[in-house]
mmCIF file of N, CA and C in Angstrom:
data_model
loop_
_atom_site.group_PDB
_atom_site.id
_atom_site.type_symbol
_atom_site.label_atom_id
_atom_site.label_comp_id
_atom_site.label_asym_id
_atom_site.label_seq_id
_atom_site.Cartn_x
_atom_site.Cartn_y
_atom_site.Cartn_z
ATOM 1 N N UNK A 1 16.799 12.140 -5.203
ATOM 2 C CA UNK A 1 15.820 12.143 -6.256
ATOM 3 C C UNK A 1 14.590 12.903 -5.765
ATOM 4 N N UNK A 2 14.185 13.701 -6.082
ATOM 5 C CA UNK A 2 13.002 14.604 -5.988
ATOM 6 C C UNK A 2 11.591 14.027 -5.911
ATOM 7 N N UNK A 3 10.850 13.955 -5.087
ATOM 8 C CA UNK A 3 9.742 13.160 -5.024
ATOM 9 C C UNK A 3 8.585 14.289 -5.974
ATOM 10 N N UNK A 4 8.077 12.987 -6.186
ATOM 11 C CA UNK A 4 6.893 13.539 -7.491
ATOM 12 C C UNK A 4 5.564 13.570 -6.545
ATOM 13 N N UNK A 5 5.034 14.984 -6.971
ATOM 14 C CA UNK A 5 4.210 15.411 -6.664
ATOM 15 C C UNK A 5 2.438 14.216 -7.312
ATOM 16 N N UNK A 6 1.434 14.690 -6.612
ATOM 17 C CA UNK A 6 0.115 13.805 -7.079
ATOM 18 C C UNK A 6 -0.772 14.882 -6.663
ATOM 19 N N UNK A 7 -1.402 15.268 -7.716
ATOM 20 C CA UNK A 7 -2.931 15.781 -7.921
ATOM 21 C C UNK A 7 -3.675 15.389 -8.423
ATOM 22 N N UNK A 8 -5.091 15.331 -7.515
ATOM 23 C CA UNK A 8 -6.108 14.750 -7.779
ATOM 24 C C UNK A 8 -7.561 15.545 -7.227
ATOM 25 N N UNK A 9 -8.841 15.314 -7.534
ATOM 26 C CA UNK A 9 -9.880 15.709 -7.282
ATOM 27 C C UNK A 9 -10.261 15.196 -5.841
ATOM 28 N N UNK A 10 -10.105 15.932 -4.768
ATOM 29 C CA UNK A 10 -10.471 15.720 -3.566
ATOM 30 C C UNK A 10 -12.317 15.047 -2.923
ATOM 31 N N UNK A 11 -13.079 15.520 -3.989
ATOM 32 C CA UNK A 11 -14.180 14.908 -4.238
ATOM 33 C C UNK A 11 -14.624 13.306 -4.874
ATOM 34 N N UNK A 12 -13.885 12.867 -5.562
ATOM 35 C CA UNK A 12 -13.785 11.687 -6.179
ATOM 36 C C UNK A 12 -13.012 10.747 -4.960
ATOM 37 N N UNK A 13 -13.808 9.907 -4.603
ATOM 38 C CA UNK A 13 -14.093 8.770 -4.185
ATOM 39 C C UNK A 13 -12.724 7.874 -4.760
ATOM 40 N N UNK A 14 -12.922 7.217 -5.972
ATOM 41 C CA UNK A 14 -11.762 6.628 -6.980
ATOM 42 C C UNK A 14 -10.480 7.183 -6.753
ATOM 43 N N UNK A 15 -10.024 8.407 -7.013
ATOM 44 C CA UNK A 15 -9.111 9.368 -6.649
ATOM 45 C C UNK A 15 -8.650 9.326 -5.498
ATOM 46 N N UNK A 16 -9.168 9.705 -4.316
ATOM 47 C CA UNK A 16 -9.003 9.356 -3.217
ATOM 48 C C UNK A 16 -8.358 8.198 -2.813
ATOM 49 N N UNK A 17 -9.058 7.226 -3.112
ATOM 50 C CA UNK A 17 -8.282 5.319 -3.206
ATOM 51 C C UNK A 17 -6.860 5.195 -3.833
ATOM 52 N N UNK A 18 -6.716 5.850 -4.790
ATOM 53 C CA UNK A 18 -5.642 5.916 -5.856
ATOM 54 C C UNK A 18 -4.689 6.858 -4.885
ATOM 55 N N UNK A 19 -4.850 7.722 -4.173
ATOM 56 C CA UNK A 19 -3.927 8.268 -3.481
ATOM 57 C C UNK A 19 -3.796 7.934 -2.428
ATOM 58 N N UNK A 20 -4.652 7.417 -1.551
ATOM 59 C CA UNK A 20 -4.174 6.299 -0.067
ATOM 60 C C UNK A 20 -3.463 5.048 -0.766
ATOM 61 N N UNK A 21 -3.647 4.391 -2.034
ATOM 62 C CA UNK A 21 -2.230 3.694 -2.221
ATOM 63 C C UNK A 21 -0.706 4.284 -2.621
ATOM 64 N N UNK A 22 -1.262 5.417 -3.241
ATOM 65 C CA UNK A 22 0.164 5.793 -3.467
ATOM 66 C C UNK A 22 0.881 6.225 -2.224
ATOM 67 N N UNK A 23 0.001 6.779 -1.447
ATOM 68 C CA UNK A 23 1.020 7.097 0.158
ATOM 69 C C UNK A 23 1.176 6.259 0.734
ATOM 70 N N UNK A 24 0.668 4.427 0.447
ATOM 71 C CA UNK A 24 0.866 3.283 1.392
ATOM 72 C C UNK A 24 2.119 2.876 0.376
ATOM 73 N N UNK A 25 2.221 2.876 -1.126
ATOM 74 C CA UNK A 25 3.327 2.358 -1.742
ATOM 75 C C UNK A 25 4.514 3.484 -1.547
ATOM 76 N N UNK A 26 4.341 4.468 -1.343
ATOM 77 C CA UNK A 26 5.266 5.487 -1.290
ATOM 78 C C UNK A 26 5.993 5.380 0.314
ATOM 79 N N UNK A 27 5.301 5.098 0.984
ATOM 80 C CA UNK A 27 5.791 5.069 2.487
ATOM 81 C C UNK A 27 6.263 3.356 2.491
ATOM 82 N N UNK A 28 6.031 2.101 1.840
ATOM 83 C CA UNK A 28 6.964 1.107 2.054
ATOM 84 C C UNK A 28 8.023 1.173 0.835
ATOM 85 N N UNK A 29 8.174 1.707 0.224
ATOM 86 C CA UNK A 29 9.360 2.226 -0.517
ATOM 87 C C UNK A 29 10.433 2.497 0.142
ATOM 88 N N UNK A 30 10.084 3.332 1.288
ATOM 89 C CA UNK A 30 10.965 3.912 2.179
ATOM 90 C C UNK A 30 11.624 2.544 3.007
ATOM 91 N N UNK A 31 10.399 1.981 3.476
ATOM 92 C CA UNK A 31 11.236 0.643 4.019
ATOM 93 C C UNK A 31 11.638 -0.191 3.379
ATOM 94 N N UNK A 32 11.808 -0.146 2.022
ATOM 95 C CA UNK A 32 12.821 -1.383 0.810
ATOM 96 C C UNK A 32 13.332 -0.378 -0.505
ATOM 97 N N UNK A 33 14.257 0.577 0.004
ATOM 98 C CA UNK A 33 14.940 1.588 -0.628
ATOM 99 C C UNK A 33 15.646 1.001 -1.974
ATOM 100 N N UNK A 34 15.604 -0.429 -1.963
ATOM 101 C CA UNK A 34 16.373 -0.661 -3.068
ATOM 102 C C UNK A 34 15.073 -1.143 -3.872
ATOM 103 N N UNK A 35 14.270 -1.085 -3.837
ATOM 104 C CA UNK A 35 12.955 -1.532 -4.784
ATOM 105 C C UNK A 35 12.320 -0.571 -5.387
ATOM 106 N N UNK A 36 12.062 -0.387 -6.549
ATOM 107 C CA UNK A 36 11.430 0.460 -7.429
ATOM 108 C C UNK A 36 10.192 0.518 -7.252
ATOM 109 N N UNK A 37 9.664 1.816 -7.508
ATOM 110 C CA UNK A 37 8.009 2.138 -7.170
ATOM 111 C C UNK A 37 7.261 0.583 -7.931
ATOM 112 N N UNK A 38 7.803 0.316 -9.093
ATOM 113 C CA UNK A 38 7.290 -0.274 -10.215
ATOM 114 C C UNK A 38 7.120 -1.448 -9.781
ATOM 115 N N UNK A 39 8.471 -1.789 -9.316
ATOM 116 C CA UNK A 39 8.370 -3.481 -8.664
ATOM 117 C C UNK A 39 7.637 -3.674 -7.469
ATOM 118 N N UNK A 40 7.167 -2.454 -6.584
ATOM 119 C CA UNK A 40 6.279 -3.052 -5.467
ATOM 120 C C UNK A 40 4.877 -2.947 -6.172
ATOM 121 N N UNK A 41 4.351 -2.347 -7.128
ATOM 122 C CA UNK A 41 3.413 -2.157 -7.629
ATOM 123 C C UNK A 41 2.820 -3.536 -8.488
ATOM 124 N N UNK A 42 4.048 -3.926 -9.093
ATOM 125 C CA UNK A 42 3.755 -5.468 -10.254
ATOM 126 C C UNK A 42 4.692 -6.121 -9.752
ATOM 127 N N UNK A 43 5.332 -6.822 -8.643
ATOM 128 C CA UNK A 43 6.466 -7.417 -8.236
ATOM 129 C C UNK A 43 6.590 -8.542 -9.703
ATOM 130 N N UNK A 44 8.191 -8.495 -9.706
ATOM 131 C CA UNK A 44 8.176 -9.471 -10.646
ATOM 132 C C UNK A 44 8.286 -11.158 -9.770
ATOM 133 N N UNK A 45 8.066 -11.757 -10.824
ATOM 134 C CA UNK A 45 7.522 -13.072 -9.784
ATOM 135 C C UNK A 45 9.021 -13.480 -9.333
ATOM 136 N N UNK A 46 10.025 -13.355 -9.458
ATOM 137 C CA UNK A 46 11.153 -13.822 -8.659
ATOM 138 C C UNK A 46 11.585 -12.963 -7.672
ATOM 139 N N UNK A 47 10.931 -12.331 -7.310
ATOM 140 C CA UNK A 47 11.142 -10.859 -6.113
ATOM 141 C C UNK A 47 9.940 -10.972 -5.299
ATOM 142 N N UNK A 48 10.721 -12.040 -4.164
ATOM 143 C CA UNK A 48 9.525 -12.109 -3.303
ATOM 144 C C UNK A 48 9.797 -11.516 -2.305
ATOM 145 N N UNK A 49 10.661 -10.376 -1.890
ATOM 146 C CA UNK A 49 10.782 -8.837 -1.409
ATOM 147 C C UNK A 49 9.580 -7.961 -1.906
ATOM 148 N N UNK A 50 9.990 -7.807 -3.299
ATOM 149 C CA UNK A 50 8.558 -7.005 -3.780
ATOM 150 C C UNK A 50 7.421 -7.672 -3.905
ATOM 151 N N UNK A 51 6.878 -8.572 -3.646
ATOM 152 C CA UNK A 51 6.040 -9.179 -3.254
ATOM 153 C C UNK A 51 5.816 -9.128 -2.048
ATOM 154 N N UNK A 52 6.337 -9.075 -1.062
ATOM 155 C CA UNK A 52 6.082 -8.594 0.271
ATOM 156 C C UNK A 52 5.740 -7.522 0.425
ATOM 157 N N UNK A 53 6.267 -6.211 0.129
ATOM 158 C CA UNK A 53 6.330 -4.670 0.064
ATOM 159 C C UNK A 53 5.022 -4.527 -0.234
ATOM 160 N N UNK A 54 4.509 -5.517 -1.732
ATOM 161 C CA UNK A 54 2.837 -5.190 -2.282
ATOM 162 C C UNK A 54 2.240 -5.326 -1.388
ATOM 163 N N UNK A 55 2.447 -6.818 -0.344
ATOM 164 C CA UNK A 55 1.313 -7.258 0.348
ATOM 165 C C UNK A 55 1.230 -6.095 1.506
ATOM 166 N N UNK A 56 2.291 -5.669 1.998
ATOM 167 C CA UNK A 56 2.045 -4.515 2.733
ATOM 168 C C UNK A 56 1.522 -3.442 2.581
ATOM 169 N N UNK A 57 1.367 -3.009 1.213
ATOM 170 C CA UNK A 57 0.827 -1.742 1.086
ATOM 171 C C UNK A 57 -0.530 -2.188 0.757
ATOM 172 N N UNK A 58 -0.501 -3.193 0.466
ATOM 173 C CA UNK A 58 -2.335 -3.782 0.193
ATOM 174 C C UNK A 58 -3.120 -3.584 1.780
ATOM 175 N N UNK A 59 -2.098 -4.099 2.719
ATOM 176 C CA UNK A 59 -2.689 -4.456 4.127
ATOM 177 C C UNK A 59 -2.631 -2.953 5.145
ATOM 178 N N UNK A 60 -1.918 -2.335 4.530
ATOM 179 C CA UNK A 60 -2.074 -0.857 5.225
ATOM 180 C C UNK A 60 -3.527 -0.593 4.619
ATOM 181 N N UNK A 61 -3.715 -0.292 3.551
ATOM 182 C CA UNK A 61 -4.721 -0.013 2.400
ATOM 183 C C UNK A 61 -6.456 -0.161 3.510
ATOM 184 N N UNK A 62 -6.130 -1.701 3.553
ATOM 185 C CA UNK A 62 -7.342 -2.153 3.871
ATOM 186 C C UNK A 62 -7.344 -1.721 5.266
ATOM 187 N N UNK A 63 -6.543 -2.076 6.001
ATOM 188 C CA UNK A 63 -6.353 -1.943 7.477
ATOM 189 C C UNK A 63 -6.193 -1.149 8.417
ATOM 190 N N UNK A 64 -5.694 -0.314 7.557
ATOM 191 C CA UNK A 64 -5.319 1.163 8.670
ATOM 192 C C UNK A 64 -6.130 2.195 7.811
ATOM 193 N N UNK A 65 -6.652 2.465 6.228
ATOM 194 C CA UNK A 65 -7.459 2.999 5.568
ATOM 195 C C UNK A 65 -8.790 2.778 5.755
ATOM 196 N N UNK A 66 -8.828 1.542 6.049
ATOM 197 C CA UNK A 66 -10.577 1.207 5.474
ATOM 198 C C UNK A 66 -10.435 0.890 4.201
ATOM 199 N N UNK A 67 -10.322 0.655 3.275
ATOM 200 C CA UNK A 67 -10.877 0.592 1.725
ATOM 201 C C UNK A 67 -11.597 -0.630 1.758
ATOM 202 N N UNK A 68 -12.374 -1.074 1.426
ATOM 203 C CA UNK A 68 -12.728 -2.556 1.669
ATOM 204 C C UNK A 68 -12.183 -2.714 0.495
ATOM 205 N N UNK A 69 -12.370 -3.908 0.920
ATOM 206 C CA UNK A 69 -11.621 -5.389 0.145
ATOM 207 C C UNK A 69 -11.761 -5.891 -0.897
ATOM 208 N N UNK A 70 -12.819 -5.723 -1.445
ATOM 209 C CA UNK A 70 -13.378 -5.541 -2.759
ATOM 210 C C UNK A 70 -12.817 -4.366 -3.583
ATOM 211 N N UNK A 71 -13.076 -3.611 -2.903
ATOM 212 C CA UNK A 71 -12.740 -2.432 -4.070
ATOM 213 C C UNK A 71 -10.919 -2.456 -4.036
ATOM 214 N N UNK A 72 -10.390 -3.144 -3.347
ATOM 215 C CA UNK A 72 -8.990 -2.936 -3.314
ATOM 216 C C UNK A 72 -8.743 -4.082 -4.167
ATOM 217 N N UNK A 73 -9.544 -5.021 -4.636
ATOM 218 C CA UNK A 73 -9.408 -6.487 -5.760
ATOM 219 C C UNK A 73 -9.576 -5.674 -6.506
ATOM 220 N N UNK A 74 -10.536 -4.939 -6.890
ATOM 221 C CA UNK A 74 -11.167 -4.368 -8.224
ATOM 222 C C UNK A 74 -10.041 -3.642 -8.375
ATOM 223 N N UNK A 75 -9.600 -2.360 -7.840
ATOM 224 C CA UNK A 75 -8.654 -1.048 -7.905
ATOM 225 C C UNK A 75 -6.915 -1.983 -9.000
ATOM 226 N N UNK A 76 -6.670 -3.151 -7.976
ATOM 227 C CA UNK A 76 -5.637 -3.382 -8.291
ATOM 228 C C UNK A 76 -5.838 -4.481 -9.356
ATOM 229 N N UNK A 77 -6.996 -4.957 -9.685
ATOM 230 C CA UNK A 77 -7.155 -6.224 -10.765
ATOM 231 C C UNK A 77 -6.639 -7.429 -10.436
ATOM 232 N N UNK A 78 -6.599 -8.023 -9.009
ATOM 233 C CA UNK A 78 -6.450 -8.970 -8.330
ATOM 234 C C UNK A 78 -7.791 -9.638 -8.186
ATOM 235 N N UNK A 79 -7.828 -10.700 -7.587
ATOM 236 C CA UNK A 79 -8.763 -11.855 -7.217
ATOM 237 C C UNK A 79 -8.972 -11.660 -5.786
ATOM 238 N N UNK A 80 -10.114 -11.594 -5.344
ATOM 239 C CA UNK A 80 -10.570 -11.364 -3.919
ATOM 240 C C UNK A 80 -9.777 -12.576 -3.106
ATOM 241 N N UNK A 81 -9.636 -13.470 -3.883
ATOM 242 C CA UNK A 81 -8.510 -14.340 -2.650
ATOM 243 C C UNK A 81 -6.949 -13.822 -2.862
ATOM 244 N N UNK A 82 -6.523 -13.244 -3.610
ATOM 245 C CA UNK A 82 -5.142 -13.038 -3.374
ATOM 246 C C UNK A 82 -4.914 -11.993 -2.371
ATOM 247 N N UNK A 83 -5.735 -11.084 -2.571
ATOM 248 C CA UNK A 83 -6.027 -10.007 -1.380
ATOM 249 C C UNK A 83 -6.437 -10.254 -0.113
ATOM 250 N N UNK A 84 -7.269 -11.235 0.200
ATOM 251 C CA UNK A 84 -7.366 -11.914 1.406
ATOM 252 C C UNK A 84 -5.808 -12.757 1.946
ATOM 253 N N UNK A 85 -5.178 -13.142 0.808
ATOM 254 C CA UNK A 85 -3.920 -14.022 1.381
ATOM 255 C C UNK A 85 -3.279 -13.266 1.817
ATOM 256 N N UNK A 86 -3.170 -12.048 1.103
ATOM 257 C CA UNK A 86 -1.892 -10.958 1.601
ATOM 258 C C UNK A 86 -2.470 -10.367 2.883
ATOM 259 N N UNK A 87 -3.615 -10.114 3.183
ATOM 260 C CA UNK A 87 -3.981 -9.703 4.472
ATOM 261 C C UNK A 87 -3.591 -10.670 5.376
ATOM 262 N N UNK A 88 -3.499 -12.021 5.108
ATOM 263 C CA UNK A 88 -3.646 -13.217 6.340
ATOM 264 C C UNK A 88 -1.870 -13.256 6.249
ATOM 265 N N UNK A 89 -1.424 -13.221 5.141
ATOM 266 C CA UNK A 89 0.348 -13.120 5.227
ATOM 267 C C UNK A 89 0.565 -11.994 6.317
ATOM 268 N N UNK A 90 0.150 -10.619 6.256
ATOM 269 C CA UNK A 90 0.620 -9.594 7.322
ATOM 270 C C UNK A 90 0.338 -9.462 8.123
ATOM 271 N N UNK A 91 -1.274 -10.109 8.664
ATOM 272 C CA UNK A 91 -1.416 -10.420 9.794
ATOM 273 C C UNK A 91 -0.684 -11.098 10.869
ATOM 274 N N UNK A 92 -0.278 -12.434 9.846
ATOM 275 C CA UNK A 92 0.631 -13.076 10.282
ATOM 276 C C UNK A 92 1.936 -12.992 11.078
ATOM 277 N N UNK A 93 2.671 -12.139 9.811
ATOM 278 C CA UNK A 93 3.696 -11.384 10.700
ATOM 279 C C UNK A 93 3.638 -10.423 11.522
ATOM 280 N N UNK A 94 2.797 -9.496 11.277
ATOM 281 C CA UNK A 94 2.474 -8.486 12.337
ATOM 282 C C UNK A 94 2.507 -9.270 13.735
ATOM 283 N N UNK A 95 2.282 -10.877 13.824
ATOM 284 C CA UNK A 95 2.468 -11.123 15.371
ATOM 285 C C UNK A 95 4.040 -11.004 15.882
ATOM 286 N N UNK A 96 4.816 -10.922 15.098
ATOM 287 C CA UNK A 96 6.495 -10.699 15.121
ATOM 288 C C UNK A 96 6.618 -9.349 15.772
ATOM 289 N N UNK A 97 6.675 -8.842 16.982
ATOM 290 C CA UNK A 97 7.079 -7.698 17.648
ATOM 291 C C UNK A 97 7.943 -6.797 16.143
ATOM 292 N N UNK A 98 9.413 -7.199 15.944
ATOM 293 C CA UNK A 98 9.925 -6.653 15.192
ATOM 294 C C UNK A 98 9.422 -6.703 14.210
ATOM 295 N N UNK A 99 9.100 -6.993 13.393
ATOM 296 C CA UNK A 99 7.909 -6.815 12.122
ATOM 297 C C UNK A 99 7.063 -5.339 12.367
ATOM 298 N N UNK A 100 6.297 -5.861 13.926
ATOM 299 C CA UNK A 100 5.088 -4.537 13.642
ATOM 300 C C UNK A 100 5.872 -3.634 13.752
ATOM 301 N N UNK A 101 6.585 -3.826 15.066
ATOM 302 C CA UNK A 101 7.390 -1.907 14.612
ATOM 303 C C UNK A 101 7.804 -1.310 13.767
ATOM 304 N N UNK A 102 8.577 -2.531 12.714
ATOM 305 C CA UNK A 102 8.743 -1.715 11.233
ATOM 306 C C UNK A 102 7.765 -1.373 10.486
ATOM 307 N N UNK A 103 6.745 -2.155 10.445
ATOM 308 C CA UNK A 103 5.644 -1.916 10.261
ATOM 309 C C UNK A 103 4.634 -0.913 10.549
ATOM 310 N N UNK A 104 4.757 -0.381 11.665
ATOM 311 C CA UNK A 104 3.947 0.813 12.083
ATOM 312 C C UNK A 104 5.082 1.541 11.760
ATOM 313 N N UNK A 105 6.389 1.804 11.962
ATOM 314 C CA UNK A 105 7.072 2.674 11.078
ATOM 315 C C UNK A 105 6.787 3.070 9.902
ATOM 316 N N UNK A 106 6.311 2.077 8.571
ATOM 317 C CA UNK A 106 6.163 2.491 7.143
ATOM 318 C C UNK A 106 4.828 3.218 7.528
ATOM 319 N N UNK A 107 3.589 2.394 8.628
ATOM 320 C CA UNK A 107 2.529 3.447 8.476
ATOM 321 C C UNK A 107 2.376 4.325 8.685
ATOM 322 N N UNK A 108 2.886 5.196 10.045
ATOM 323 C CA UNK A 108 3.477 6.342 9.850
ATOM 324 C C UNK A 108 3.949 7.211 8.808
ATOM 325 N N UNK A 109 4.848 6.561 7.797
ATOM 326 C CA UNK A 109 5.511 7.319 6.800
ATOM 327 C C UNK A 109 4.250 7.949 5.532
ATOM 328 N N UNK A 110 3.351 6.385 6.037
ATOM 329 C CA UNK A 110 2.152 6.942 5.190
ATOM 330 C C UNK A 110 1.379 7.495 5.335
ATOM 331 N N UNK A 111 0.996 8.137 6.555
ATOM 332 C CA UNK A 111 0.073 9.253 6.950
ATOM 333 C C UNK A 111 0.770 10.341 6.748
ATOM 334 N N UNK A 112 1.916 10.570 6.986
ATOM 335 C CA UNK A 112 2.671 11.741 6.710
ATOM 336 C C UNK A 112 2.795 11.971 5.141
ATOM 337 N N UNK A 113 3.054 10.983 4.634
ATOM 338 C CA UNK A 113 2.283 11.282 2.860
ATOM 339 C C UNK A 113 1.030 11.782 2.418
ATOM 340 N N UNK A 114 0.067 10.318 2.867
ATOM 341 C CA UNK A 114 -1.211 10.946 2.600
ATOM 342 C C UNK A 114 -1.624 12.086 2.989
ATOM 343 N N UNK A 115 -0.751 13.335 4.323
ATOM 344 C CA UNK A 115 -1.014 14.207 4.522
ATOM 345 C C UNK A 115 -0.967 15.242 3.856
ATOM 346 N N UNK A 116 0.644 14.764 3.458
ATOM 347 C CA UNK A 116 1.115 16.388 2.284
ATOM 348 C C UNK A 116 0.155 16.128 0.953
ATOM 349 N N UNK A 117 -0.164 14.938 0.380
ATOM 350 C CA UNK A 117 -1.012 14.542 -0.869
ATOM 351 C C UNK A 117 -2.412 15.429 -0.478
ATOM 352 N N UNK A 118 -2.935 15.671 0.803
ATOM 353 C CA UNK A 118 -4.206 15.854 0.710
ATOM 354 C C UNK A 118 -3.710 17.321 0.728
ATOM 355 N N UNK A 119 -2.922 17.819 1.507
ATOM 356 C CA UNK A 119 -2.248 19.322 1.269
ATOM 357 C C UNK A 119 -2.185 19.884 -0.018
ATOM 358 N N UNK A 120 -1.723 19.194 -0.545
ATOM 359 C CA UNK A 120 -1.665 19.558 -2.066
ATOM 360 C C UNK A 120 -2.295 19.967 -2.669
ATOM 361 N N UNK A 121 -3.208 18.638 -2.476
ATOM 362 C CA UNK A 121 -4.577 18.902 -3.834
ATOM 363 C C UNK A 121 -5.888 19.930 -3.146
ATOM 364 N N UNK A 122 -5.495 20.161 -1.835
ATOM 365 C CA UNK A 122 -6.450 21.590 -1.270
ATOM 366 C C UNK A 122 -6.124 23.005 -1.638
#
């Protein structure tokens, strides 16, 4: 399947945010190949796989991006505590050796996104 391209205004702040998630949801995609962009984005509530996948791309977001935490409640229309839970959920596991490595695996995948994304739109 052909990956879809993202252009955006390299100046915009908002824009910017909107595309460090799409290269954090686009790069744990890769690590749950059977999950739809859609379902890590709105997991449905009996998919607590895609519910995991979200909390990961929330916790790359904040963690390896910077975005604060606020604006990542606001961006996604969450509650500043659900976003705090999902940070304290991946923290969590991140103490699991095997976890982080997969884990720094997807982040990887997402710098190499967010790279070609910023390629793009230059």
């Amino acid at each position: 399947m052909p990956e879809r391209r993202m252009s955006f205004n390299l100046h915009s702040a908002q824009e910017r945010e909107h595309a460090l998630y799409h290269a954090c949801v686009m790069a744990v995609r890769e690590g749950f190949p059977y999950l739809t962009v859609g379902e890590i984005i709105d997991p449905p509530h009996e998919m607590f796989d895609a519910a995991l996948a979200r909390q990961i791309a929330l916790h790359m977001l904040i963690r390896k991006f910077n975005v604060p935490k606020r604006r990542v409640a606001r961006m996604q229309e969450r509650s500043r505590e659900s976003v705090y839970r999902a940070l304290r959920i991946i923290d969590d596991r991140c103490e699991n050796p095997v976890f982080l490595a997969y884990y720094a695996a997807m982040a990887e995948r997402a710098d190499a996104a967010l790279l070609s994304i910023f390629e793009e739109a230059a």
